[in-house]
């Protein structure tokens, strides 16, 4: 469950500003639908794709590989976001809906299994799995939008076609261009949808308005649970990286620092941002709520989730080499993963008017300064530097909030 489920005082702090809490807002929080266990199961399957992307990075910590990982994740996360909206409006409460959602899980699982060789022999399998994910999504959305589903199903299906074609082509610049084309098609979908549905509804973007009617509590909790599972995978990376190393004091200290680092990132989002985000979405409505949700939980969440994946790759490569100088790539992965998470979180806060921002911006630059600690000293020193930077940021923000 999300943080606000256990901390009523956080809901009080995040309620609309201006004195007394709004009774209507409180009623919305009380009556909000919670995330189902099937949705959690779905998220576990999706996070496996993030784990597989981490494996890609571990095998090749280069900027070219990082760019391809970004393209793959952007395409996959767009459809994950589509399913988050979908189950927000079409809860999986009937047998038919549950079966279709499990079919979509099978599609995501196929994509995840194909990720390690997506530029080679498994590229077509990835594309077909992604096409299945897209088709199931369109079928389920047709339950509420009927013929208007075509306003976004066509561009989403075309994007899946680009991904499948990229698998047929194999690797190389043409495949990269097809992946980029898929990202472009997905990102113009809201604009295309608004234009098409506007013709049918006298100038009103009907589908966009319907999407804006989402339940903020369910939507925020769903994405929070996804992020929480991703943090769990970063902890798994500690064990995977240390599996061939004898447990001594150095390894114990490094593992505790890596865990503390992950916990500090958890604290960064879950202690204050999650409840404040829910309140901000409650205050908005219609198309404004849709745009806020898209910007905060797609565009801003991409660097946050990728930051966790990049950090996990850095942890896996460095946790067994704590007493040694790190090569540049793992050192950049450790610091860059944290900085990427913070950059996404700053964009997230700016979108939802959550303050402050400056402490997190300063910390994003500070963590990049720990790269020489890893390359000139050792991995343990860099872990310590990263952890101290995040803990100091949280302490400063906590004191500011207390004042």
Coordinates of C-alpha atoms in Angstrom, one line a residue:
X1 CA 0.0 0.0 0.0
X2 CA 1.1 3.6 -0.4
X3 CA 2.6 5.8 2.3
X4 CA -0.7 7.8 2.8
X5 CA -2.5 4.6 3.7
X6 CA -0.5 4.4 6.9
X7 CA 0.1 8.1 7.7
X8 CA -3.0 10.2 8.0
X9 CA -0.9 13.2 9.1
X10 CA 0.8 13.2 5.7
X11 CA -2.7 13.5 4.1
X12 CA -3.4 16.4 6.4
X13 CA -0.1 18.1 5.4
X14 CA -0.9 17.6 1.8
X15 CA -4.4 18.9 1.8
X16 CA -5.3 22.0 -0.2
X17 CA -3.7 25.1 1.2
X18 CA -5.6 28.0 2.7
X19 CA -6.5 27.1 6.3
X20 CA -9.0 24.3 7.1
X21 CA -9.0 21.2 5.0
X22 CA -11.6 20.9 2.3
X23 CA -14.3 18.4 3.4
X24 CA -14.9 17.3 -0.2
X25 CA -11.2 16.6 -0.6
X26 CA -11.2 14.5 2.5
X27 CA -14.3 12.6 1.3
X28 CA -12.5 11.8 -2.0
X29 CA -9.5 10.4 -0.1
X30 CA -11.7 8.2 2.1
X31 CA -13.8 6.9 -0.8
X32 CA -10.9 6.4 -3.2
X33 CA -10.5 2.9 -4.8
X34 CA -7.3 1.1 -3.9
X35 CA -4.9 -0.8 -6.2
X36 CA -6.0 -4.4 -6.6
X37 CA -3.7 -7.4 -6.1
X38 CA -4.0 -8.3 -9.9
X39 CA -2.6 -4.8 -10.7
X40 CA 0.3 -5.4 -8.3
X41 CA 0.9 -8.7 -10.0
X42 CA 0.9 -6.9 -13.4
X43 CA 3.4 -4.4 -12.0
X44 CA 5.8 -7.2 -10.9
X45 CA 5.8 -8.5 -14.4
X46 CA 6.5 -5.1 -15.8
X47 CA 9.4 -4.4 -13.4
X48 CA 11.0 -7.6 -14.7
X49 CA 11.6 -5.6 -17.9
X50 CA 13.4 -2.9 -15.9
X51 CA 15.5 -5.7 -14.4
X52 CA 16.4 -6.9 -17.9
X53 CA 17.3 -3.4 -19.0
X54 CA 19.6 -3.3 -15.9
X55 CA 21.3 -6.4 -17.2
X56 CA 21.8 -4.7 -20.6
X57 CA 23.6 -1.8 -18.8
X58 CA 25.7 -4.1 -16.7
X59 CA 27.0 -5.8 -19.7
X60 CA 27.8 -2.6 -21.5
X61 CA 28.0 0.7 -19.5
X62 CA 28.4 2.9 -22.6
X63 CA 26.5 6.0 -23.8
X64 CA 25.3 4.2 -26.9
X65 CA 23.8 1.3 -24.9
X66 CA 22.3 3.8 -22.5
X67 CA 20.6 5.6 -25.4
X68 CA 19.1 2.3 -26.6
X69 CA 17.9 1.4 -23.1
X70 CA 16.2 4.8 -22.9
X71 CA 14.3 4.2 -26.2
X72 CA 13.2 0.7 -25.1
X73 CA 12.1 1.9 -21.8
X74 CA 10.2 4.9 -23.1
X75 CA 8.3 2.7 -25.5
X76 CA 7.4 0.1 -22.8
X77 CA 6.6 2.7 -20.1
X78 CA 4.2 4.5 -22.4
X79 CA 2.1 1.3 -22.6
X80 CA 2.5 0.7 -18.8
X81 CA 1.1 4.2 -18.3
X82 CA -1.8 3.3 -20.7
X83 CA -2.6 0.3 -18.5
X84 CA -2.4 2.4 -15.3
X85 CA -5.0 4.8 -16.8
X86 CA -7.0 1.8 -18.1
X87 CA -7.4 0.0 -14.8
X88 CA -8.1 3.3 -13.1
X89 CA -11.2 3.6 -15.3
X90 CA -11.9 -0.1 -16.1
X91 CA -11.2 -2.0 -12.9
X92 CA -10.3 -5.7 -13.4
X93 CA -13.4 -6.8 -11.6
X94 CA -14.9 -9.3 -14.1
X95 CA -13.5 -12.6 -15.4
X96 CA -13.1 -11.2 -19.0
X97 CA -11.2 -8.2 -17.8
X98 CA -8.9 -10.3 -15.6
X99 CA -8.2 -12.8 -18.4
X100 CA -7.3 -9.9 -20.8
X101 CA -5.1 -8.3 -18.3
X102 CA -3.2 -11.6 -17.8
X103 CA -2.8 -11.8 -21.6
X104 CA -1.2 -8.4 -21.5
X105 CA 1.1 -9.6 -18.7
X106 CA 2.1 -12.4 -21.0
X107 CA 2.9 -9.8 -23.7
X108 CA 5.1 -7.8 -21.3
X109 CA 6.8 -11.0 -20.1
X110 CA 7.7 -11.8 -23.8
X111 CA 9.2 -8.4 -24.2
X112 CA 11.2 -8.8 -21.0
X113 CA 12.6 -12.1 -22.0
X114 CA 13.5 -10.7 -25.4
X115 CA 15.3 -7.6 -24.0
X116 CA 18.8 -9.1 -23.7
X117 CA 18.9 -9.9 -27.4
X118 CA 16.4 -7.3 -28.7
X119 CA 18.9 -6.1 -31.3
X120 CA 19.4 -9.6 -32.6
X121 CA 17.5 -12.8 -32.9
X122 CA 14.8 -11.9 -30.3
X123 CA 13.8 -8.5 -31.8
X124 CA 10.8 -9.9 -33.7
X125 CA 9.6 -11.7 -30.6
X126 CA 9.8 -8.5 -28.6
X127 CA 7.8 -6.7 -31.3
X128 CA 5.1 -9.3 -31.4
X129 CA 4.9 -9.3 -27.6
X130 CA 4.6 -5.6 -27.6
X131 CA 1.9 -5.7 -30.4
X132 CA -0.1 -8.1 -28.2
X133 CA 0.2 -5.6 -25.2
X134 CA -1.1 -2.8 -27.5
X135 CA -4.0 -4.8 -28.9
X136 CA -5.2 -6.0 -25.5
X137 CA -5.0 -2.4 -24.2
X138 CA -7.2 -1.2 -27.1
X139 CA -9.8 -3.9 -26.6
X140 CA -10.2 -3.1 -22.9
X141 CA -10.4 0.6 -23.6
X142 CA -13.1 0.0 -26.1
X143 CA -15.3 -1.0 -23.2
X144 CA -15.5 2.7 -22.2
X145 CA -14.6 4.7 -25.2
X146 CA -16.2 2.5 -27.9
X147 CA -15.4 3.9 -31.4
X148 CA -13.3 6.7 -29.9
X149 CA -10.7 4.1 -29.0
X150 CA -9.5 4.4 -32.6
X151 CA -8.2 7.9 -31.8
X152 CA -5.3 6.5 -29.9
X153 CA -5.3 2.8 -30.8
X154 CA -4.2 3.6 -34.3
X155 CA -1.1 5.5 -33.3
X156 CA -0.2 3.0 -30.6
X157 CA -0.5 0.1 -33.0
X158 CA 1.6 1.9 -35.5
X159 CA 4.2 2.4 -32.8
X160 CA 4.1 -1.4 -32.1
X161 CA 4.6 -1.9 -35.9
X162 CA 7.7 0.2 -35.8
X163 CA 9.1 -1.9 -32.9
X164 CA 8.3 -5.1 -34.8
X165 CA 10.0 -3.8 -37.9
X166 CA 13.0 -2.8 -35.9
X167 CA 13.2 -6.4 -34.7
X168 CA 13.0 -7.6 -38.3
X169 CA 15.8 -5.2 -39.4
X170 CA 18.0 -6.2 -36.5
X171 CA 20.5 -3.7 -35.0
X172 CA 22.0 -0.6 -36.6
X173 CA 20.9 2.9 -37.4
X174 CA 17.7 1.9 -39.2
X175 CA 16.5 -0.1 -36.1
X176 CA 17.3 2.9 -33.9
X177 CA 15.3 5.2 -36.2
X178 CA 12.4 2.8 -36.0
X179 CA 12.5 2.8 -32.2
X180 CA 12.6 6.6 -32.3
X181 CA 9.7 6.6 -34.6
X182 CA 7.7 4.5 -32.1
X183 CA 8.5 7.0 -29.4
X184 CA 7.3 9.9 -31.6
X185 CA 4.1 8.1 -32.5
X186 CA 3.3 7.4 -28.9
X187 CA 3.9 11.0 -27.8
X188 CA 1.8 12.6 -30.5
X189 CA -1.1 10.2 -29.5
X190 CA -2.8 12.7 -27.0
X191 CA -2.7 15.5 -29.7
X192 CA -4.1 13.2 -32.4
X193 CA -6.7 11.9 -30.0
X194 CA -7.9 15.4 -29.1
X195 CA -8.2 16.4 -32.7
X196 CA -10.1 13.3 -33.8
X197 CA -12.5 13.3 -30.9
X198 CA -13.0 17.0 -31.2
X199 CA -14.6 16.4 -34.6
X200 CA -17.2 14.1 -33.0
X201 CA -18.0 16.2 -29.9
X202 CA -18.3 19.8 -31.1
X203 CA -14.8 20.8 -30.3
X204 CA -14.4 19.0 -27.0
X205 CA -11.6 16.4 -26.6
X206 CA -13.9 13.7 -25.2
X207 CA -11.3 11.0 -24.7
X208 CA -8.9 13.5 -23.0
X209 CA -11.7 14.7 -20.8
X210 CA -12.5 11.1 -19.8
X211 CA -8.9 10.4 -19.0
X212 CA -8.9 13.5 -16.8
X213 CA -11.7 11.9 -14.7
X214 CA -9.1 9.4 -13.3
X215 CA -9.1 8.6 -9.6
X216 CA -6.0 10.4 -8.2
X217 CA -5.6 8.2 -5.1
X218 CA -5.6 5.0 -7.2
X219 CA -3.4 6.5 -9.9
X220 CA -0.8 7.9 -7.5
X221 CA -0.7 4.7 -5.4
X222 CA -0.3 2.5 -8.6
X223 CA 2.8 4.4 -9.7
X224 CA 4.2 4.5 -6.2
X225 CA 3.9 0.8 -5.9
X226 CA 5.8 0.5 -9.3
X227 CA 8.6 2.7 -8.0
X228 CA 8.7 0.7 -4.7
X229 CA 9.1 -2.6 -6.6
X230 CA 11.9 -1.0 -8.7
X231 CA 13.6 0.0 -5.4
X232 CA 13.3 -3.7 -4.4
X233 CA 15.2 -4.6 -7.6
X234 CA 18.0 -2.3 -6.6
X235 CA 18.3 -4.1 -3.4
X236 CA 18.5 -7.4 -5.3
X237 CA 21.4 -5.9 -7.3
X238 CA 23.3 -5.6 -4.0
X239 CA 23.0 -9.4 -3.4
X240 CA 23.7 -10.2 -7.1
X241 CA 26.9 -8.1 -7.1
X242 CA 28.2 -9.5 -3.8
X243 CA 27.4 -13.1 -4.5
X244 CA 30.9 -14.0 -5.4
X245 CA 32.6 -12.0 -2.6
X246 CA 33.3 -13.2 1.0
X247 CA 31.3 -11.3 3.6
X248 CA 33.7 -9.2 5.6
X249 CA 33.5 -5.8 7.2
X250 CA 34.2 -3.9 4.0
X251 CA 31.4 -5.8 2.1
X252 CA 29.0 -5.4 5.1
X253 CA 29.7 -1.6 5.2
X254 CA 29.3 -1.2 1.5
X255 CA 26.0 -3.2 1.5
X256 CA 24.6 -1.1 4.3
X257 CA 25.6 2.1 2.5
X258 CA 24.0 0.9 -0.7
X259 CA 20.8 0.0 1.2
X260 CA 20.8 3.4 2.9
X261 CA 21.3 5.0 -0.5
X262 CA 18.2 3.2 -1.8
X263 CA 16.3 4.1 1.4
X264 CA 17.2 7.8 1.0
X265 CA 15.8 7.7 -2.6
X266 CA 12.6 6.0 -1.2
X267 CA 12.4 8.8 1.4
X268 CA 12.8 11.5 -1.3
X269 CA 9.6 10.5 -3.0
X270 CA 7.4 8.6 -0.5
X271 CA 7.5 10.6 2.6
X272 CA 6.3 13.9 1.2
X273 CA 5.8 13.8 -2.6
X274 CA 3.3 11.0 -2.9
X275 CA 0.6 12.5 -0.7
X276 CA 1.2 16.0 -2.1
X277 CA 0.9 14.7 -5.6
X278 CA -2.5 13.1 -4.8
X279 CA -3.7 16.4 -3.4
X280 CA -2.5 18.3 -6.5
X281 CA -4.3 16.0 -8.8
X282 CA -7.5 16.3 -6.7
X283 CA -7.4 20.0 -7.1
X284 CA -7.2 19.7 -10.9
X285 CA -9.9 18.3 -13.1
X286 CA -10.7 17.3 -16.7
X287 CA -7.9 18.0 -19.3
X288 CA -5.8 19.8 -16.7
X289 CA -5.7 16.7 -14.5
X290 CA -4.8 14.5 -17.6
X291 CA -1.9 16.8 -18.6
X292 CA -0.6 16.9 -15.0
X293 CA -0.8 13.2 -14.7
X294 CA 0.9 12.6 -18.1
X295 CA 3.8 15.0 -17.3
X296 CA 4.3 13.9 -13.8
X297 CA 3.9 10.2 -14.1
X298 CA 5.2 9.6 -17.6
X299 CA 7.8 12.2 -18.6
X300 CA 9.1 12.8 -15.1
X301 CA 8.8 9.2 -14.0
X302 CA 11.0 8.0 -16.9
X303 CA 14.2 9.5 -15.5
X304 CA 13.2 8.5 -11.9
X305 CA 12.8 4.8 -12.9
X306 CA 15.7 4.8 -15.2
X307 CA 17.8 6.4 -12.4
X308 CA 17.0 3.4 -10.2
X309 CA 17.9 1.0 -13.0
X310 CA 21.2 2.8 -13.7
X311 CA 22.0 3.0 -10.0
X312 CA 21.3 -0.8 -9.7
X313 CA 23.7 -1.5 -12.6
X314 CA 26.4 0.6 -10.9
X315 CA 25.9 -1.2 -7.6
X316 CA 26.1 -4.6 -9.2
X317 CA 29.4 -3.7 -10.9
X318 CA 31.0 -2.0 -7.9
X319 CA 29.7 -3.8 -4.7
X320 CA 32.3 -6.6 -5.1
X321 CA 35.1 -4.1 -5.7
X322 CA 34.7 -1.8 -2.7
X323 CA 38.4 -1.5 -1.8
X324 CA 39.5 -0.8 -5.4
X325 CA 39.5 2.1 -7.8
X326 CA 36.4 2.0 -9.9
X327 CA 36.6 2.2 -13.7
X328 CA 34.9 5.4 -15.0
X329 CA 31.7 3.6 -16.2
X330 CA 30.6 2.1 -12.9
X331 CA 31.5 5.4 -11.0
X332 CA 29.4 7.4 -13.5
X333 CA 26.5 4.8 -13.2
X334 CA 26.4 5.2 -9.4
X335 CA 26.4 9.0 -9.4
X336 CA 24.5 9.3 -12.7
X337 CA 21.7 7.0 -11.5
X338 CA 21.1 9.2 -8.3
X339 CA 21.4 12.4 -10.3
X340 CA 18.9 11.1 -12.9
X341 CA 16.4 10.2 -10.2
X342 CA 16.7 13.6 -8.7
X343 CA 16.3 15.4 -12.0
X344 CA 13.1 13.4 -12.7
X345 CA 11.9 14.2 -9.2
X346 CA 12.6 17.9 -9.6
X347 CA 10.5 17.8 -12.8
X348 CA 7.8 15.9 -11.0
X349 CA 7.6 18.4 -8.2
X350 CA 7.6 21.4 -10.6
X351 CA 4.7 19.9 -12.5
X352 CA 2.6 19.4 -9.4
X353 CA 3.8 22.7 -7.7
X354 CA 5.5 20.8 -4.8
X355 CA 8.2 22.8 -3.1
X356 CA 11.1 23.2 -2.4
X357 CA 13.2 22.4 -5.5
X358 CA 16.5 24.1 -4.9
X359 CA 17.8 21.6 -2.3
X360 CA 17.3 18.7 -4.7
X361 CA 18.8 20.6 -7.6
X362 CA 22.0 21.3 -5.6
X363 CA 22.1 17.7 -4.5
X364 CA 21.8 16.5 -8.1
X365 CA 25.0 18.4 -8.9
X366 CA 26.7 17.3 -5.6
X367 CA 26.3 13.6 -6.3
X368 CA 28.0 14.0 -9.7
X369 CA 31.0 15.3 -7.8
X370 CA 31.4 11.9 -6.1
X371 CA 32.6 10.4 -9.4
X372 CA 36.3 11.2 -8.6
X373 CA 35.8 9.5 -5.2
X374 CA 35.1 6.2 -7.0
X375 CA 37.8 6.6 -9.7
X376 CA 40.6 8.1 -7.5
X377 CA 39.8 6.5 -4.2
X378 CA 37.5 3.5 -4.1
X379 CA 33.9 2.4 -4.4
X380 CA 33.3 2.5 -0.7
X381 CA 34.2 6.2 -0.6
X382 CA 31.8 6.9 -3.4
X383 CA 29.0 5.0 -1.7
X384 CA 29.7 7.1 1.5
X385 CA 29.7 10.3 -0.5
X386 CA 26.4 9.6 -2.2
X387 CA 24.7 8.6 1.0
X388 CA 25.9 11.6 2.9
X389 CA 24.7 14.0 0.1
X390 CA 21.2 12.5 0.1
X391 CA 20.9 12.3 3.9
X392 CA 22.0 15.9 4.2
X393 CA 19.4 17.0 1.6
X394 CA 16.6 15.2 3.5
X395 CA 17.7 16.7 6.9
X396 CA 17.8 20.3 5.4
X397 CA 14.3 19.8 3.9
X398 CA 12.9 18.3 7.1
X399 CA 14.2 21.3 9.1
X400 CA 12.7 23.7 6.6
X401 CA 9.4 21.9 6.8
X402 CA 9.4 22.1 10.6
X403 CA 10.0 25.8 10.4

